[in-house]
CSV table of N, CA and C in Angstrom, one decimal:
chain,number,residue,atom,x,y,z
A,1,UNK,N,-1.8,-21.2,6.4
A,1,UNK,CA,-2.7,-20.1,6.6
A,1,UNK,C,-3.3,-19.6,5.0
A,2,UNK,N,-4.7,-19.5,5.2
A,2,UNK,CA,-5.4,-19.5,3.9
A,2,UNK,C,-5.9,-18.0,3.9
A,3,UNK,N,-5.4,-17.3,2.9
A,3,UNK,CA,-5.5,-15.7,2.9
A,3,UNK,C,-7.1,-15.2,2.8
A,4,UNK,N,-7.8,-15.9,1.9
A,4,UNK,CA,-9.2,-16.0,1.9
A,4,UNK,C,-9.8,-15.8,3.2
A,5,UNK,N,-9.5,-16.4,4.1
A,5,UNK,CA,-10.2,-16.7,5.5
A,5,UNK,C,-9.6,-15.3,6.5
A,6,UNK,N,-8.7,-14.5,6.1
A,6,UNK,CA,-8.0,-13.4,6.9
A,6,UNK,C,-8.9,-12.2,6.4
A,7,UNK,N,-9.4,-11.2,7.6
A,7,UNK,CA,-10.1,-10.0,7.0
A,7,UNK,C,-8.8,-9.1,6.2
A,8,UNK,N,-9.2,-8.3,5.5
A,8,UNK,CA,-8.5,-7.6,4.9
A,8,UNK,C,-7.5,-6.4,5.8
A,9,UNK,N,-7.9,-6.3,6.9
A,9,UNK,CA,-7.1,-5.4,8.0
A,9,UNK,C,-5.9,-6.1,8.2
A,10,UNK,N,-6.3,-7.5,8.5
A,10,UNK,CA,-5.1,-8.5,9.0
A,10,UNK,C,-4.0,-8.5,7.8
A,11,UNK,N,-4.5,-8.5,6.5
A,11,UNK,CA,-3.6,-8.7,5.4
A,11,UNK,C,-2.6,-7.7,5.5
A,12,UNK,N,-3.6,-6.5,5.5
A,12,UNK,CA,-2.5,-5.3,5.7
A,12,UNK,C,-1.5,-5.2,6.5
A,13,UNK,N,-2.1,-5.7,7.9
A,13,UNK,CA,-1.2,-5.7,8.9
A,13,UNK,C,0.3,-6.5,8.7
A,14,UNK,N,0.1,-7.8,8.0
A,14,UNK,CA,0.9,-8.7,7.5
A,14,UNK,C,1.7,-8.0,6.6
A,15,UNK,N,1.2,-7.2,5.6
A,15,UNK,CA,2.2,-6.7,4.5
A,15,UNK,C,3.1,-5.4,5.1
A,16,UNK,N,2.5,-4.6,6.2
A,16,UNK,CA,3.5,-3.8,6.8
A,16,UNK,C,4.3,-4.5,7.6
A,17,UNK,N,4.3,-5.7,8.1
A,17,UNK,CA,5.2,-6.3,8.7
A,17,UNK,C,6.1,-6.7,8.2
A,18,UNK,N,5.8,-7.2,6.9
A,18,UNK,CA,6.6,-7.7,6.0
A,18,UNK,C,7.8,-6.9,5.3
A,19,UNK,N,7.2,-5.7,5.1
A,19,UNK,CA,8.0,-4.4,4.7
A,19,UNK,C,8.8,-3.7,5.7
A,20,UNK,N,8.6,-4.0,6.9
A,20,UNK,CA,9.3,-3.4,8.1
A,20,UNK,C,10.8,-2.8,7.6
A,21,UNK,N,11.7,-3.9,7.4
A,21,UNK,CA,13.0,-3.9,7.4
A,21,UNK,C,13.4,-2.9,6.0
A,22,UNK,N,12.4,-2.9,5.1
A,22,UNK,CA,12.7,-2.1,4.0
A,22,UNK,C,12.3,-0.6,4.3
A,23,UNK,N,11.2,-0.4,4.9
A,23,UNK,CA,10.6,1.0,5.4
A,23,UNK,C,11.8,1.5,6.3
A,24,UNK,N,12.3,0.7,7.0
A,24,UNK,CA,13.5,1.5,8.1
A,24,UNK,C,14.7,2.1,7.2
A,25,UNK,N,14.7,1.6,5.9
A,25,UNK,CA,15.4,2.4,5.0
A,25,UNK,C,15.2,3.8,4.0
A,26,UNK,N,13.9,3.9,4.2
A,26,UNK,CA,13.1,5.0,3.2
A,26,UNK,C,12.4,6.0,4.0
A,27,UNK,N,12.8,7.2,3.2
A,27,UNK,CA,12.3,8.2,3.6
A,27,UNK,C,10.8,8.8,3.0
A,28,UNK,N,10.6,8.1,2.0
A,28,UNK,CA,9.6,8.3,1.1
A,28,UNK,C,9.2,7.2,0.0
A,29,UNK,N,7.9,7.2,-0.7
A,29,UNK,CA,7.6,6.4,-1.5
A,29,UNK,C,6.1,5.9,-1.3
A,30,UNK,N,6.0,4.9,-2.0
A,30,UNK,CA,4.5,4.2,-2.0
A,30,UNK,C,4.4,3.0,-1.9
A,31,UNK,N,3.9,2.3,-0.8
A,31,UNK,CA,3.4,1.0,-0.3
A,31,UNK,C,2.2,0.9,-1.3
A,32,UNK,N,2.3,-0.3,-2.1
A,32,UNK,CA,0.9,-0.8,-2.9
A,32,UNK,C,0.3,-2.1,-2.5
A,33,UNK,N,-0.9,-2.2,-2.5
A,33,UNK,CA,-1.3,-3.4,-2.4
A,33,UNK,C,-2.2,-3.9,-3.6
A,34,UNK,N,-2.4,-5.0,-4.4
A,34,UNK,CA,-3.2,-5.2,-5.5
A,34,UNK,C,-4.3,-6.1,-4.8
A,35,UNK,N,-5.6,-5.9,-4.8
A,35,UNK,CA,-6.5,-6.7,-4.4
A,35,UNK,C,-7.4,-7.4,-5.5
A,36,UNK,N,-7.7,-8.6,-5.2
A,36,UNK,CA,-8.7,-9.2,-5.8
A,36,UNK,C,-9.8,-10.0,-5.2
A,37,UNK,N,-11.0,-9.9,-5.0
A,37,UNK,CA,-11.9,-10.4,-4.1
A,37,UNK,C,-11.5,-10.1,-2.7
A,38,UNK,N,-11.0,-9.3,-2.3
A,38,UNK,CA,-10.7,-8.7,-1.0
A,38,UNK,C,-9.5,-9.6,-0.5
A,39,UNK,N,-8.5,-10.0,-1.2
A,39,UNK,CA,-7.4,-10.7,-1.0
A,39,UNK,C,-6.3,-10.0,-1.7
A,40,UNK,N,-5.0,-9.7,-0.9
A,40,UNK,CA,-4.1,-9.3,-1.3
A,40,UNK,C,-3.3,-10.3,-1.9
A,41,UNK,N,-3.1,-10.0,-3.2
A,41,UNK,CA,-2.1,-10.7,-4.0
A,41,UNK,C,-0.6,-10.2,-4.1
A,42,UNK,N,-0.3,-9.2,-5.0
A,42,UNK,CA,1.0,-8.6,-5.1
A,42,UNK,C,1.1,-7.5,-4.1
A,43,UNK,N,2.0,-7.2,-3.5
A,43,UNK,CA,2.2,-5.8,-2.7
A,43,UNK,C,3.7,-5.7,-2.9
A,44,UNK,N,4.2,-4.2,-2.5
A,44,UNK,CA,5.4,-3.9,-2.4
A,44,UNK,C,5.6,-2.5,-2.1
A,45,UNK,N,6.8,-1.8,-2.6
A,45,UNK,CA,7.0,-0.5,-2.3
A,45,UNK,C,7.7,0.1,-3.8
A,46,UNK,N,7.1,1.3,-4.0
A,46,UNK,CA,7.9,1.9,-5.1
A,46,UNK,C,8.6,3.2,-4.6
A,47,UNK,N,9.8,3.2,-4.9
A,47,UNK,CA,10.6,4.6,-4.1
A,47,UNK,C,11.8,4.8,-4.9
A,48,UNK,N,12.5,5.8,-4.9
A,48,UNK,CA,13.6,6.3,-5.4
A,48,UNK,C,14.8,6.0,-4.4
A,49,UNK,N,15.5,5.1,-4.9
A,49,UNK,CA,16.7,4.5,-3.9
A,49,UNK,C,17.7,5.6,-3.7
A,50,UNK,N,17.7,6.7,-4.7
A,50,UNK,CA,18.9,7.7,-4.6
A,50,UNK,C,18.4,8.9,-4.3
A,51,UNK,N,18.8,9.9,-3.9
A,51,UNK,CA,18.7,11.4,-3.6
A,51,UNK,C,19.9,12.1,-4.3
A,52,UNK,N,19.6,13.1,-5.0
A,52,UNK,CA,20.5,14.1,-5.1
A,52,UNK,C,20.5,15.4,-4.8
A,53,UNK,N,21.5,16.1,-4.3
A,53,UNK,CA,21.6,17.5,-4.2
A,53,UNK,C,22.7,18.2,-5.0
A,54,UNK,N,22.4,18.7,-5.9
A,54,UNK,CA,23.1,19.6,-6.8
A,54,UNK,C,23.6,18.0,-8.0
A,55,UNK,N,24.9,18.0,-7.7
A,55,UNK,CA,25.5,16.7,-8.6
A,55,UNK,C,25.9,15.8,-7.8
A,56,UNK,N,25.7,15.7,-6.4
A,56,UNK,CA,26.0,14.8,-5.6
A,56,UNK,C,24.8,13.9,-5.2
A,57,UNK,N,24.9,12.1,-5.6
A,57,UNK,CA,24.0,11.5,-5.3
A,57,UNK,C,24.3,10.8,-3.9
A,58,UNK,N,23.3,10.6,-3.1
A,58,UNK,CA,23.1,10.2,-1.8
A,58,UNK,C,22.4,9.1,-1.8
A,59,UNK,N,23.1,7.8,-1.2
A,59,UNK,CA,22.3,6.6,-0.9
A,59,UNK,C,21.3,6.8,0.5
A,60,UNK,N,20.1,6.6,0.4
A,60,UNK,CA,19.3,6.5,1.5
A,60,UNK,C,19.8,5.6,2.6
A,61,UNK,N,20.1,5.9,3.6
A,61,UNK,CA,20.5,5.0,4.9
A,61,UNK,C,19.4,5.1,5.9
A,62,UNK,N,19.0,6.3,6.2
A,62,UNK,CA,17.9,6.3,7.6
A,62,UNK,C,16.7,6.3,7.1
A,63,UNK,N,15.6,5.9,7.5
A,63,UNK,CA,14.4,5.6,6.9
A,63,UNK,C,13.3,5.9,8.3
A,64,UNK,N,12.1,5.3,8.2
A,64,UNK,CA,11.1,5.5,9.0
A,64,UNK,C,11.7,4.7,10.4
A,65,UNK,N,11.2,5.4,11.4
A,65,UNK,CA,11.5,4.8,12.8
A,65,UNK,C,10.3,3.8,13.1
A,66,UNK,N,10.6,3.2,14.2
A,66,UNK,CA,9.7,2.3,14.7
A,66,UNK,C,8.2,3.1,14.8
A,67,UNK,N,8.1,4.3,15.6
A,67,UNK,CA,7.0,4.9,15.6
A,67,UNK,C,6.5,5.3,14.3
A,68,UNK,N,7.2,5.7,13.5
A,68,UNK,CA,6.6,6.3,12.3
A,68,UNK,C,5.9,5.2,11.5
A,69,UNK,N,6.5,4.1,11.4
A,69,UNK,CA,6.1,2.8,11.1
A,69,UNK,C,4.6,2.2,11.7
A,70,UNK,N,4.6,2.4,12.6
A,70,UNK,CA,3.4,2.1,13.5
A,70,UNK,C,2.4,3.2,13.1
A,71,UNK,N,2.5,4.3,13.0
A,71,UNK,CA,1.5,5.4,12.6
A,71,UNK,C,1.1,5.3,11.3
A,72,UNK,N,2.0,4.8,10.3
A,72,UNK,CA,1.9,4.4,9.1
A,72,UNK,C,0.9,3.4,8.8
A,73,UNK,N,1.3,2.3,9.6
A,73,UNK,CA,0.0,1.1,9.5
A,73,UNK,C,-1.1,1.5,10.0
A,74,UNK,N,-1.3,2.3,11.3
A,74,UNK,CA,-2.6,2.7,11.8
A,74,UNK,C,-3.5,3.4,10.5
A,75,UNK,N,-2.7,4.4,9.9
A,75,UNK,CA,-3.2,5.1,8.8
A,75,UNK,C,-3.7,4.1,7.8
A,76,UNK,N,-3.0,3.3,7.4
A,76,UNK,CA,-3.5,2.4,6.3
A,76,UNK,C,-4.6,1.6,6.8
A,77,UNK,N,-4.7,1.1,8.1
A,77,UNK,CA,-5.9,0.2,8.5
A,77,UNK,C,-7.0,1.1,8.6
A,78,UNK,N,-6.9,2.2,9.1
A,78,UNK,CA,-8.2,3.3,9.1
A,78,UNK,C,-8.5,3.3,8.1
A,79,UNK,N,-7.9,3.5,6.7
A,79,UNK,CA,-8.4,3.8,5.6
A,79,UNK,C,-9.3,2.9,4.9
A,80,UNK,N,-9.2,1.6,5.5
A,80,UNK,CA,-10.0,0.6,4.9
A,80,UNK,C,-11.4,0.7,5.2
A,81,UNK,N,-11.7,1.5,6.1
A,81,UNK,CA,-13.3,1.8,6.5
A,81,UNK,C,-13.8,2.5,5.3
A,82,UNK,N,-13.0,3.0,4.4
A,82,UNK,CA,-13.5,3.9,3.1
A,82,UNK,C,-13.7,3.2,2.0
A,83,UNK,N,-13.2,2.0,2.0
A,83,UNK,CA,-13.0,1.0,0.7
A,83,UNK,C,-14.4,0.6,0.4
A,84,UNK,N,-14.8,0.5,-0.7
A,84,UNK,CA,-16.1,0.2,-0.9
A,84,UNK,C,-16.3,-0.7,-2.2
A,85,UNK,N,-15.3,-1.5,-2.4
A,85,UNK,CA,-15.0,-2.3,-3.6
A,85,UNK,C,-14.2,-3.7,-3.2
A,86,UNK,N,-14.3,-4.5,-4.1
A,86,UNK,CA,-13.7,-5.8,-3.8
A,86,UNK,C,-12.2,-6.3,-4.6
A,87,UNK,N,-12.1,-5.4,-5.7
A,87,UNK,CA,-11.0,-5.7,-6.9
A,87,UNK,C,-10.5,-4.2,-7.0
A,88,UNK,N,-9.0,-4.4,-6.9
A,88,UNK,CA,-8.4,-2.8,-7.1
A,88,UNK,C,-7.1,-3.0,-6.5
A,89,UNK,N,-6.6,-1.4,-6.5
A,89,UNK,CA,-5.2,-1.3,-5.8
A,89,UNK,C,-5.4,-0.3,-4.5
A,90,UNK,N,-4.7,-0.2,-3.6
A,90,UNK,CA,-4.5,0.7,-2.6
A,90,UNK,C,-2.9,1.2,-2.6
A,91,UNK,N,-2.8,2.4,-2.9
A,91,UNK,CA,-1.5,3.1,-2.8
A,91,UNK,C,-1.5,4.1,-1.4
A,92,UNK,N,-0.4,3.7,-0.7
A,92,UNK,CA,0.1,4.3,0.5
A,92,UNK,C,1.1,5.0,0.2
A,93,UNK,N,0.9,6.6,0.0
A,93,UNK,CA,2.4,7.2,-0.2
A,93,UNK,C,2.8,7.9,1.1
A,94,UNK,N,4.0,8.1,1.4
A,94,UNK,CA,4.7,8.5,2.5
A,94,UNK,C,6.1,9.4,2.2
A,95,UNK,N,6.1,10.3,2.9
A,95,UNK,CA,7.3,11.2,3.0
A,95,UNK,C,7.6,11.8,4.4
A,96,UNK,N,8.9,11.7,4.6
A,96,UNK,CA,9.3,12.4,5.7
A,96,UNK,C,9.7,14.0,5.5
A,97,UNK,N,8.7,14.9,6.5
A,97,UNK,CA,9.2,16.2,6.0
A,97,UNK,C,9.6,16.8,7.6
A,98,UNK,N,10.8,17.3,7.7
A,98,UNK,CA,11.2,17.7,8.9
A,98,UNK,C,10.8,16.9,10.1
A,99,UNK,N,11.1,15.8,10.0
A,99,UNK,CA,10.8,14.5,11.0
A,99,UNK,C,9.6,14.4,11.3
A,100,UNK,N,8.6,14.9,10.3
A,100,UNK,CA,7.1,14.1,10.4
A,100,UNK,C,6.7,13.4,9.4
A,101,UNK,N,6.0,12.5,9.8
A,101,UNK,CA,5.7,11.6,8.6
A,101,UNK,C,4.5,12.1,8.0
A,102,UNK,N,4.3,12.2,6.7
A,102,UNK,CA,3.2,12.9,5.9
A,102,UNK,C,2.5,11.5,5.0
A,103,UNK,N,1.3,11.2,5.0
A,103,UNK,CA,0.8,10.1,4.3
A,103,UNK,C,-0.5,10.5,3.4
A,104,UNK,N,-0.6,10.0,2.3
A,104,UNK,CA,-1.8,9.9,1.7
A,104,UNK,C,-2.3,8.8,1.1
A,105,UNK,N,-3.6,8.7,0.8
A,105,UNK,CA,-3.9,7.1,0.3
A,105,UNK,C,-4.8,7.4,-0.7
A,106,UNK,N,-4.6,6.6,-1.9
A,106,UNK,CA,-5.3,6.5,-3.1
A,106,UNK,C,-5.8,5.1,-3.3
A,107,UNK,N,-7.2,4.9,-3.6
A,107,UNK,CA,-8.0,4.1,-4.0
A,107,UNK,C,-8.0,3.8,-5.6
A,108,UNK,N,-7.8,2.8,-6.1
A,108,UNK,CA,-8.1,2.3,-7.4
A,108,UNK,C,-9.0,1.0,-7.2
A,109,UNK,N,-10.4,1.4,-8.0
A,109,UNK,CA,-11.0,0.2,-8.0
A,109,UNK,C,-11.1,-0.3,-9.7
A,110,UNK,N,-11.1,-1.7,-9.8
A,110,UNK,CA,-11.0,-2.2,-10.9
A,110,UNK,C,-12.3,-3.1,-11.2
A,111,UNK,N,-12.8,-3.0,-12.4
A,111,UNK,CA,-14.0,-3.9,-12.8
A,111,UNK,C,-13.8,-4.6,-14.2
A,112,UNK,N,-14.4,-5.6,-14.4
A,112,UNK,CA,-14.0,-6.5,-15.6
A,112,UNK,C,-15.2,-6.5,-16.4
A,113,UNK,N,-14.8,-5.7,-17.6
A,113,UNK,CA,-15.9,-5.5,-18.9
A,113,UNK,C,-16.6,-7.1,-19.1
A,114,UNK,N,-15.8,-8.2,-19.3
A,114,UNK,CA,-16.3,-9.4,-19.6
A,114,UNK,C,-17.2,-9.7,-18.5
A,115,UNK,N,-17.2,-9.6,-17.3
A,115,UNK,CA,-18.2,-10.0,-16.2
A,115,UNK,C,-19.4,-9.3,-16.4
A,116,UNK,N,-19.2,-7.7,-16.6
A,116,UNK,CA,-20.3,-6.9,-17.0
A,116,UNK,C,-21.2,-7.5,-18.3
A,117,UNK,N,-20.5,-7.9,-19.3
A,117,UNK,CA,-21.6,-8.3,-20.4
A,117,UNK,C,-22.0,-9.6,-20.0
A,118,UNK,N,-21.5,-10.5,-19.1
A,118,UNK,CA,-22.3,-11.8,-18.6
A,118,UNK,C,-23.6,-11.5,-18.0
A,119,UNK,N,-23.3,-10.3,-17.2
A,119,UNK,CA,-24.5,-10.0,-16.4
A,119,UNK,C,-25.7,-9.5,-17.2
A,120,UNK,N,-25.2,-8.7,-18.1
A,120,UNK,CA,-26.0,-8.3,-19.4
A,120,UNK,C,-26.9,-9.2,-20.0
A,121,UNK,N,-26.1,-10.3,-20.5
A,121,UNK,CA,-26.6,-11.2,-21.3
A,121,UNK,C,-27.7,-12.3,-20.4
A,122,UNK,N,-27.3,-12.4,-19.3
A,122,UNK,CA,-28.1,-13.1,-18.2
A,122,UNK,C,-29.5,-12.5,-17.7
A,123,UNK,N,-29.4,-11.0,-18.2
A,123,UNK,CA,-30.8,-10.4,-17.7
A,123,UNK,C,-31.6,-10.3,-18.6
A,124,UNK,N,-31.3,-10.6,-19.8
A,124,UNK,CA,-32.3,-10.6,-21.1
A,124,UNK,C,-33.0,-11.8,-20.9
């Protein structure tokens, strides 16, 4: 399978399928995808594996249910309609609050100064 031939939405779907087991053990964190030329390179989850209540550290055991994960993936796919760049990173933040999944999306576009100067020189 050649990633360049897959639409970005399909690539995001593959990311969420790959992270399914890990998300099943997390109640909060950030799924990130790094994109270059509309192709996902690196992806993963940033999270805190331990929580504390007072002086007690607790390892997280229960995470997102199947329904939560479906909802999260749909939110991620819907957010792609707002993306207007080809290079950057998307961060999908999530947290369970009173058994309700709360999500937000952060877009970060990246530009290369070297290519900008190349365009300036060629336009002279």
